[in-house]
Amino acid sequence: MSTATPEGDSTNTAGLTARQRQLQNRETVTDLRIAEHARPDHFLLHLSDTHLLPGDDALYGTVDAEGNLRRLAAEFEKSGSRPEAIVFTGDLADRGELGAYEKLRSIVEPFAASIGAEIIWCMGNHDDRDAFRRGLLDEDGGYAPIDRVYDINGLRVIVLDSSVPGYHHGEVSREQIEWLRDVLATAAPHGSILAMHHPPIPAVLDLAITVELRNQQRLAEVLRGSDVRSILAGHLHYSTAATFAGIPVSVASATCYTQDLSVEFGGTRAQNGATSFNLVHVYDDTVVHSVTPIGAYDAVSFVSAEKSAERLADAGILVPPARNPHVQGAIAGAVNSPTSRLAPVR
C-alpha cells in the first residue's frame, strides 16, 4: 500500500518517523532485533453455520442469522484486513432451501469482492446438495458429494463433503477417501488445509455424539503423514480445538447462535449470542487460529497501525515480510510497516 509523500520529501520512506528512516538506512543491524516470526504466508477467514432462511423470519423465532452475517461483513470490511479466501464450513442454509443460498450469495459475494477474497463453500448436514449446487456453485443439481480442491496462491484448500443426505451425522465414503488419497499423493507448495463440516474430534456435549463424524479411523489413515497442516470444521456451534491423526483441528463457532458450555453436565442449551468467526494465519512453520467475536463492544484502548509501526521501529524490531508476494500488504498490521523492503528470513 502506498502513502502520500510529505512535502519536501521525495523518497519512498514517506510516512516514516525519523527513527524509522534511521533504522532502514543504517549500515549495520547489530542493535536490531528480527522478530521471531515473519509475516504470515497466507490469511484466510473461517466462518461456519450461518443457518440462513430464505425469507425475513427470524431463525427459531428469535435469532437474526442474516443480521449477524451482515454485521460481520460490515465490521470486517472496515478493518482493512485483506484475506485471500473466505472458507465456509457448512450448515449455510438452515433447511437447505434454494432461496437461502441465493440470499447468502447476495450478502457474501459483494463482501468478498470488496476485500479481494475467493469464496470457498462447504456442505453441512442442514444443507441440501441439489439446492447447494444450483444456488452457490451455478451447477446442475445432483446429490453426489461436493468435494473440491482450491489453489490459494500455493496453499491447497481441500473441501470434503461429510454430509449424509437425510441425516445429521457425518460420514466420508470409501470413494471419497480414495479421491482424497489421490489428491494428497502430490504435495502442494505451501501444504494443504482440509475443510469439512463435521469435526473429527470428541464432542464435549453428549447430544452432539448422536451427530458426530462416524468411521473417523478411515479418514485418519489417509491423513496421517500427508501435507495437511490444519483441519477447519464447524457443526458444534462453539469454538474448540484438538488434534486428529497428528493434525491440528480448529472448529469455528456459528455466526447464528451458539452452544452454552456452562450448561449442567450432560445437558445442552443453545443461546442467542456469543457468535464468532476465525482468522486463519498460515506461517512457514505453523498455523494460527484466532477466534473473533461478532458485534461492537466498548474499547479499552486503541493503537493505530501507524503508531504500532512507529513503536516497533523505535524498539528496533524488524518483522520480515511473507514469502508469498500475493500476501504483501494484505495482512492486518502490515500496512505502512517500515519492514516492507526486508528480504524474507528463512
Short mmCIF file of C-alpha atoms in Angstrom, two decimals:
data_model
loop_
_atom_site.label_atom_id
_atom_site.label_comp_id
_atom_site.label_asym_id
_atom_site.label_seq_id
_atom_site.Cartn_x
_atom_site.Cartn_y
_atom_site.Cartn_z
CA MET A 1 0.00 0.00 0.00
CA SER A 2 1.39 3.39 -0.95
CA THR A 3 1.22 6.54 1.17
CA ALA A 4 1.43 10.20 0.26
CA THR A 5 4.93 11.71 0.30
CA PRO A 6 5.32 14.56 2.82
CA GLU A 7 6.07 17.94 1.30
CA GLY A 8 9.77 18.31 0.65
CA ASP A 9 10.43 14.55 0.92
CA SER A 10 10.61 12.71 -2.42
CA THR A 11 11.93 9.43 -1.03
CA ASN A 12 9.93 6.24 -0.72
CA THR A 13 10.13 6.40 3.09
CA ALA A 14 7.05 8.58 3.18
CA GLY A 15 5.12 8.40 6.40
CA LEU A 16 8.02 7.02 8.46
CA THR A 17 9.38 8.75 11.53
CA ALA A 18 12.97 9.92 11.63
CA ARG A 19 13.73 6.92 13.82
CA GLN A 20 12.22 4.55 11.25
CA ARG A 21 14.24 6.08 8.40
CA GLN A 22 17.32 5.77 10.54
CA LEU A 23 16.61 2.08 11.08
CA GLN A 24 16.11 1.44 7.39
CA ASN A 25 19.22 3.32 6.32
CA ARG A 26 21.75 2.17 8.91
CA GLU A 27 24.55 0.05 7.53
CA THR A 28 24.73 -2.35 10.47
CA VAL A 29 21.95 -4.24 12.15
CA THR A 30 23.83 -5.33 15.24
CA ASP A 31 21.42 -3.45 17.51
CA LEU A 32 18.25 -4.52 15.65
CA ARG A 33 16.12 -7.48 16.61
CA ILE A 34 14.49 -9.59 13.92
CA ALA A 35 11.04 -10.73 15.05
CA GLU A 36 10.76 -14.42 15.89
CA HIS A 37 8.26 -14.92 13.06
CA ALA A 38 7.90 -13.32 9.64
CA ARG A 39 4.55 -12.10 8.37
CA PRO A 40 2.18 -15.00 7.60
CA ASP A 41 2.33 -16.50 4.14
CA HIS A 42 -1.46 -16.88 3.90
CA PHE A 43 -4.51 -15.33 5.52
CA LEU A 44 -8.00 -16.88 5.46
CA LEU A 45 -11.34 -16.20 7.11
CA HIS A 46 -13.13 -19.23 8.56
CA LEU A 47 -16.90 -18.91 9.03
CA SER A 48 -19.39 -21.62 9.85
CA ASP A 49 -23.05 -22.41 10.44
CA THR A 50 -24.80 -19.35 9.07
CA HIS A 51 -28.17 -21.23 9.05
CA LEU A 52 -29.90 -18.71 6.79
CA LEU A 53 -33.60 -18.78 5.91
CA PRO A 54 -34.92 -17.57 2.54
CA GLY A 55 -37.40 -15.02 3.90
CA ASP A 56 -37.46 -12.41 6.65
CA ASP A 57 -38.38 -14.70 9.54
CA ALA A 58 -36.00 -14.95 12.49
CA LEU A 59 -34.33 -18.33 12.94
CA TYR A 60 -36.32 -20.28 15.55
CA GLY A 61 -38.36 -17.12 16.04
CA THR A 62 -35.59 -15.19 17.78
CA VAL A 63 -32.18 -15.43 16.05
CA ASP A 64 -31.28 -12.78 13.46
CA ALA A 65 -28.96 -15.05 11.47
CA GLU A 66 -28.94 -12.73 8.45
CA GLY A 67 -28.24 -9.66 10.57
CA ASN A 68 -25.33 -11.36 12.29
CA LEU A 69 -23.73 -12.21 8.95
CA ARG A 70 -24.25 -8.70 7.57
CA ARG A 71 -22.78 -7.21 10.75
CA LEU A 72 -19.73 -9.45 10.48
CA ALA A 73 -19.16 -8.42 6.87
CA ALA A 74 -19.54 -4.71 7.59
CA GLU A 75 -17.24 -4.76 10.62
CA PHE A 76 -14.55 -6.80 8.90
CA GLU A 77 -14.59 -4.70 5.75
CA LYS A 78 -13.86 -1.59 7.83
CA SER A 79 -10.85 -3.28 9.45
CA GLY A 80 -8.75 -3.03 6.29
CA SER A 81 -7.67 -6.67 6.56
CA ARG A 82 -7.49 -8.46 3.23
CA PRO A 83 -7.69 -12.28 3.39
CA GLU A 84 -7.07 -14.40 0.32
CA ALA A 85 -10.17 -16.54 0.83
CA ILE A 86 -13.27 -16.95 2.98
CA VAL A 87 -13.94 -20.57 3.94
CA PHE A 88 -17.49 -21.51 4.99
CA THR A 89 -17.60 -24.90 6.73
CA GLY A 90 -21.21 -25.90 6.26
CA ASP A 91 -24.78 -25.54 7.52
CA LEU A 92 -25.15 -22.50 5.32
CA ALA A 93 -28.93 -22.81 4.90
CA ASP A 94 -30.99 -23.95 7.90
CA ARG A 95 -33.39 -26.03 5.80
CA GLY A 96 -31.38 -26.41 2.59
CA GLU A 97 -33.67 -24.08 0.62
CA LEU A 98 -32.59 -22.54 -2.68
CA GLY A 99 -33.73 -19.09 -1.59
CA ALA A 100 -31.46 -19.22 1.44
CA TYR A 101 -28.43 -19.94 -0.75
CA GLU A 102 -29.39 -17.08 -3.05
CA LYS A 103 -29.62 -14.76 -0.05
CA LEU A 104 -26.24 -15.98 1.18
CA ARG A 105 -24.62 -15.18 -2.16
CA SER A 106 -26.21 -11.73 -2.20
CA ILE A 107 -24.52 -10.98 1.12
CA VAL A 108 -21.18 -12.74 0.73
CA GLU A 109 -20.24 -12.07 -2.89
CA PRO A 110 -20.17 -8.24 -2.60
CA PHE A 111 -18.30 -8.57 0.70
CA ALA A 112 -15.72 -10.93 -0.79
CA ALA A 113 -15.28 -8.70 -3.84
CA SER A 114 -14.70 -5.65 -1.64
CA ILE A 115 -11.85 -7.35 0.21
CA GLY A 116 -10.48 -9.29 -2.78
CA ALA A 117 -11.15 -12.74 -1.34
CA GLU A 118 -12.10 -16.00 -3.02
CA ILE A 119 -15.16 -17.81 -1.60
CA ILE A 120 -14.96 -21.47 -0.62
CA TRP A 121 -18.26 -23.21 0.23
CA CYS A 122 -18.53 -26.47 2.18
CA MET A 123 -21.58 -28.68 2.71
CA GLY A 124 -23.13 -29.31 6.15
CA ASN A 125 -25.85 -31.60 7.49
CA HIS A 126 -28.52 -28.88 7.20
CA ASP A 127 -27.59 -28.26 3.57
CA ASP A 128 -29.16 -29.86 0.50
CA ARG A 129 -26.68 -30.92 -2.17
CA ASP A 130 -29.01 -30.23 -5.08
CA ALA A 131 -30.00 -26.72 -3.96
CA PHE A 132 -26.42 -26.04 -2.82
CA ARG A 133 -25.11 -26.83 -6.29
CA ARG A 134 -27.68 -24.67 -8.05
CA GLY A 135 -27.69 -21.80 -5.57
CA LEU A 136 -23.99 -21.43 -4.77
CA LEU A 137 -21.99 -23.19 -7.48
CA ASP A 138 -24.10 -22.45 -10.58
CA GLU A 139 -24.04 -26.14 -11.40
CA ASP A 140 -26.72 -28.59 -12.43
CA GLY A 141 -28.42 -30.21 -9.48
CA GLY A 142 -27.48 -33.61 -8.11
CA TYR A 143 -26.80 -35.47 -4.91
CA ALA A 144 -23.22 -36.69 -5.32
CA PRO A 145 -20.78 -35.47 -2.63
CA ILE A 146 -19.47 -31.96 -3.22
CA ASP A 147 -15.70 -32.34 -2.89
CA ARG A 148 -13.43 -29.66 -4.29
CA VAL A 149 -9.79 -28.51 -4.44
CA TYR A 150 -8.72 -24.84 -4.45
CA ASP A 151 -5.26 -23.38 -5.05
CA ILE A 152 -4.86 -20.25 -2.94
CA ASN A 153 -1.51 -18.91 -4.14
CA GLY A 154 0.28 -22.16 -3.37
CA LEU A 155 -1.82 -23.15 -0.36
CA ARG A 156 -4.17 -26.01 -1.23
CA VAL A 157 -7.63 -25.95 0.37
CA ILE A 158 -9.45 -29.27 0.10
CA VAL A 159 -13.21 -29.31 0.66
CA LEU A 160 -14.51 -32.68 1.85
CA ASP A 161 -18.28 -33.22 2.00
CA SER A 162 -19.05 -35.06 5.25
CA SER A 163 -22.84 -34.73 4.95
CA VAL A 164 -25.16 -37.73 4.68
CA PRO A 165 -28.39 -36.84 2.81
CA GLY A 166 -31.40 -37.14 5.09
CA TYR A 167 -29.36 -37.46 8.29
CA HIS A 168 -27.46 -35.16 10.64
CA HIS A 169 -24.43 -37.28 11.49
CA GLY A 170 -21.35 -37.14 9.30
CA GLU A 171 -19.54 -39.77 7.26
CA VAL A 172 -16.97 -39.87 4.48
CA SER A 173 -17.49 -42.67 1.99
CA ARG A 174 -14.79 -45.07 0.83
CA GLU A 175 -14.97 -43.49 -2.63
CA GLN A 176 -14.30 -40.07 -1.09
CA ILE A 177 -11.40 -41.48 0.90
CA GLU A 178 -9.81 -42.77 -2.32
CA TRP A 179 -10.40 -39.40 -4.00
CA LEU A 180 -8.72 -37.67 -1.07
CA ARG A 181 -5.83 -40.13 -1.18
CA ASP A 182 -5.26 -39.29 -4.86
CA VAL A 183 -5.34 -35.54 -4.14
CA LEU A 184 -2.84 -35.85 -1.30
CA ALA A 185 -0.49 -38.04 -3.34
CA THR A 186 1.07 -34.83 -4.66
CA ALA A 187 2.15 -32.26 -2.08
CA ALA A 188 1.15 -28.62 -2.51
CA PRO A 189 3.82 -25.87 -2.48
CA HIS A 190 2.65 -24.48 0.87
CA GLY A 191 0.83 -27.54 2.17
CA SER A 192 -2.89 -28.23 2.47
CA ILE A 193 -5.83 -27.12 4.59
CA LEU A 194 -8.74 -29.58 4.86
CA ALA A 195 -12.19 -28.00 5.23
CA MET A 196 -15.16 -30.11 6.30
CA HIS A 197 -18.32 -29.68 8.37
CA HIS A 198 -18.22 -32.49 10.94
CA PRO A 199 -15.04 -32.23 13.04
CA PRO A 200 -13.14 -35.49 13.64
CA ILE A 201 -12.79 -34.84 17.37
CA PRO A 202 -14.61 -35.78 20.59
CA ALA A 203 -17.74 -33.78 21.46
CA VAL A 204 -17.98 -32.26 24.94
CA LEU A 205 -21.79 -32.14 24.77
CA ASP A 206 -23.42 -35.56 25.00
CA LEU A 207 -26.15 -34.91 22.43
CA ALA A 208 -23.52 -33.93 19.87
CA ILE A 209 -22.31 -37.53 19.92
CA THR A 210 -25.50 -38.53 18.08
CA VAL A 211 -24.46 -36.37 15.12
CA GLU A 212 -20.69 -36.85 15.20
CA LEU A 213 -18.48 -37.89 12.28
CA ARG A 214 -18.54 -41.68 12.02
CA ASN A 215 -15.77 -44.06 10.91
CA GLN A 216 -13.13 -41.49 11.77
CA GLN A 217 -10.29 -44.00 11.66
CA ARG A 218 -10.81 -44.41 7.93
CA LEU A 219 -10.13 -40.70 7.47
CA ALA A 220 -7.19 -40.76 9.87
CA GLU A 221 -5.41 -43.41 7.83
CA VAL A 222 -5.31 -41.26 4.70
CA LEU A 223 -4.46 -38.01 6.50
CA ARG A 224 -1.65 -39.25 8.72
CA GLY A 225 1.70 -38.30 7.22
CA SER A 226 0.15 -36.12 4.48
CA ASP A 227 0.82 -32.43 3.83
CA VAL A 228 -2.43 -31.38 5.56
CA ARG A 229 -1.40 -28.72 8.04
CA SER A 230 -4.76 -27.96 9.64
CA ILE A 231 -8.38 -29.12 9.55
CA LEU A 232 -11.14 -26.48 9.55
CA ALA A 233 -14.60 -27.57 10.69
CA GLY A 234 -17.88 -26.34 12.17
CA HIS A 235 -21.08 -28.14 13.23
CA LEU A 236 -20.66 -27.83 17.00
CA HIS A 237 -21.72 -24.16 17.40
CA TYR A 238 -18.83 -23.47 19.76
CA SER A 239 -15.15 -22.79 19.19
CA THR A 240 -12.78 -25.59 20.10
CA ALA A 241 -9.50 -27.18 19.06
CA ALA A 242 -7.90 -30.62 19.12
CA THR A 243 -5.65 -32.87 17.04
CA PHE A 244 -6.60 -35.67 14.68
CA ALA A 245 -4.11 -38.04 13.05
CA GLY A 246 -1.41 -35.70 14.31
CA ILE A 247 -3.02 -32.70 12.60
CA PRO A 248 -4.41 -29.63 14.43
CA VAL A 249 -8.20 -29.24 14.18
CA SER A 250 -9.88 -25.85 14.56
CA VAL A 251 -13.67 -25.68 14.93
CA ALA A 252 -15.23 -22.29 14.25
CA SER A 253 -18.31 -21.39 16.25
CA ALA A 254 -21.53 -20.43 14.49
CA THR A 255 -22.42 -16.98 13.19
CA CYS A 256 -26.12 -17.57 14.03
CA TYR A 257 -26.38 -18.95 17.59
CA THR A 258 -24.04 -20.87 19.88
CA GLN A 259 -23.98 -23.63 22.47
CA ASP A 260 -23.64 -22.60 26.12
CA LEU A 261 -20.91 -24.82 27.53
CA SER A 262 -21.68 -23.72 31.09
CA VAL A 263 -24.87 -25.80 30.97
CA GLU A 264 -25.27 -28.55 33.57
CA PHE A 265 -23.19 -31.64 32.81
CA GLY A 266 -24.90 -33.87 30.28
CA GLY A 267 -27.31 -31.16 29.14
CA THR A 268 -27.47 -28.88 26.12
CA ARG A 269 -28.53 -25.24 25.95
CA ALA A 270 -28.40 -23.10 22.81
CA GLN A 271 -28.04 -19.34 23.26
CA ASN A 272 -28.74 -16.33 21.07
CA GLY A 273 -25.33 -14.72 21.39
CA ALA A 274 -21.56 -15.21 21.73
CA THR A 275 -21.26 -15.69 17.95
CA SER A 276 -17.86 -15.50 16.29
CA PHE A 277 -15.67 -16.40 13.33
CA ASN A 278 -12.00 -17.28 12.99
CA LEU A 279 -8.95 -15.69 11.43
CA VAL A 280 -6.50 -18.23 10.00
CA HIS A 281 -2.90 -17.09 9.57
CA VAL A 282 -0.65 -19.62 7.86
CA TYR A 283 3.05 -19.25 8.60
CA ASP A 284 6.01 -21.16 7.25
CA ASP A 285 6.08 -23.47 10.28
CA THR A 286 2.68 -23.13 12.00
CA VAL A 287 -0.98 -22.20 11.53
CA VAL A 288 -2.63 -19.76 13.96
CA HIS A 289 -6.41 -19.74 14.50
CA SER A 290 -7.88 -16.69 16.26
CA VAL A 291 -11.49 -16.52 17.48
CA THR A 292 -13.09 -13.16 16.66
CA PRO A 293 -16.40 -12.14 18.30
CA ILE A 294 -19.17 -10.61 16.20
CA GLY A 295 -20.53 -7.30 17.48
CA ALA A 296 -19.45 -3.93 18.84
CA TYR A 297 -18.01 -3.63 22.34
CA ASP A 298 -16.63 -0.76 24.43
CA ALA A 299 -12.97 -0.13 23.61
CA VAL A 300 -10.48 -0.21 26.47
CA SER A 301 -7.60 1.15 24.40
CA PHE A 302 -6.63 1.72 20.76
CA VAL A 303 -3.32 1.98 18.93
CA SER A 304 -3.40 2.68 15.18
CA ALA A 305 -1.44 0.68 12.62
CA GLU A 306 0.79 3.68 12.04
CA LYS A 307 1.55 4.08 15.74
CA SER A 308 2.19 0.35 16.07
CA ALA A 309 4.72 0.54 13.23
CA GLU A 310 6.41 3.51 14.89
CA ARG A 311 6.68 1.66 18.20
CA LEU A 312 8.22 -1.37 16.50
CA ALA A 313 10.74 0.87 14.77
CA ASP A 314 11.52 2.78 17.95
CA ALA A 315 12.14 -0.55 19.68
CA GLY A 316 14.49 -1.63 16.87
CA ILE A 317 12.30 -4.57 15.85
CA LEU A 318 12.07 -5.63 12.22
CA VAL A 319 9.37 -8.06 11.02
CA PRO A 320 10.39 -9.96 7.87
CA PRO A 321 7.75 -9.99 5.12
CA ALA A 322 5.89 -13.07 3.95
CA ARG A 323 7.49 -15.27 1.30
CA ASN A 324 4.24 -15.20 -0.70
CA PRO A 325 4.13 -11.97 -2.76
CA HIS A 326 0.33 -12.15 -3.00
CA VAL A 327 0.09 -11.53 0.73
CA GLN A 328 2.24 -8.40 0.88
CA GLY A 329 0.09 -5.56 2.16
CA ALA A 330 -2.83 -7.92 2.74
CA ILE A 331 -2.22 -8.78 6.37
CA ALA A 332 -3.71 -6.73 9.18
CA GLY A 333 -0.91 -4.85 10.91
CA ALA A 334 1.41 -4.87 7.90
CA VAL A 335 0.10 -1.60 6.46
CA ASN A 336 2.75 1.15 6.44
CA SER A 337 5.21 -1.20 8.12
CA PRO A 338 8.82 0.01 7.90
CA THR A 339 9.90 -3.59 7.21
CA SER A 340 8.32 -3.92 3.78
CA ARG A 341 11.65 -3.95 1.94
CA LEU A 342 13.31 -6.60 4.07
CA ALA A 343 14.12 -9.91 2.46
CA PRO A 344 12.39 -12.95 3.97
CA VAL A 345 14.42 -14.61 6.71
CA ARG A 346 14.48 -18.40 6.36
#
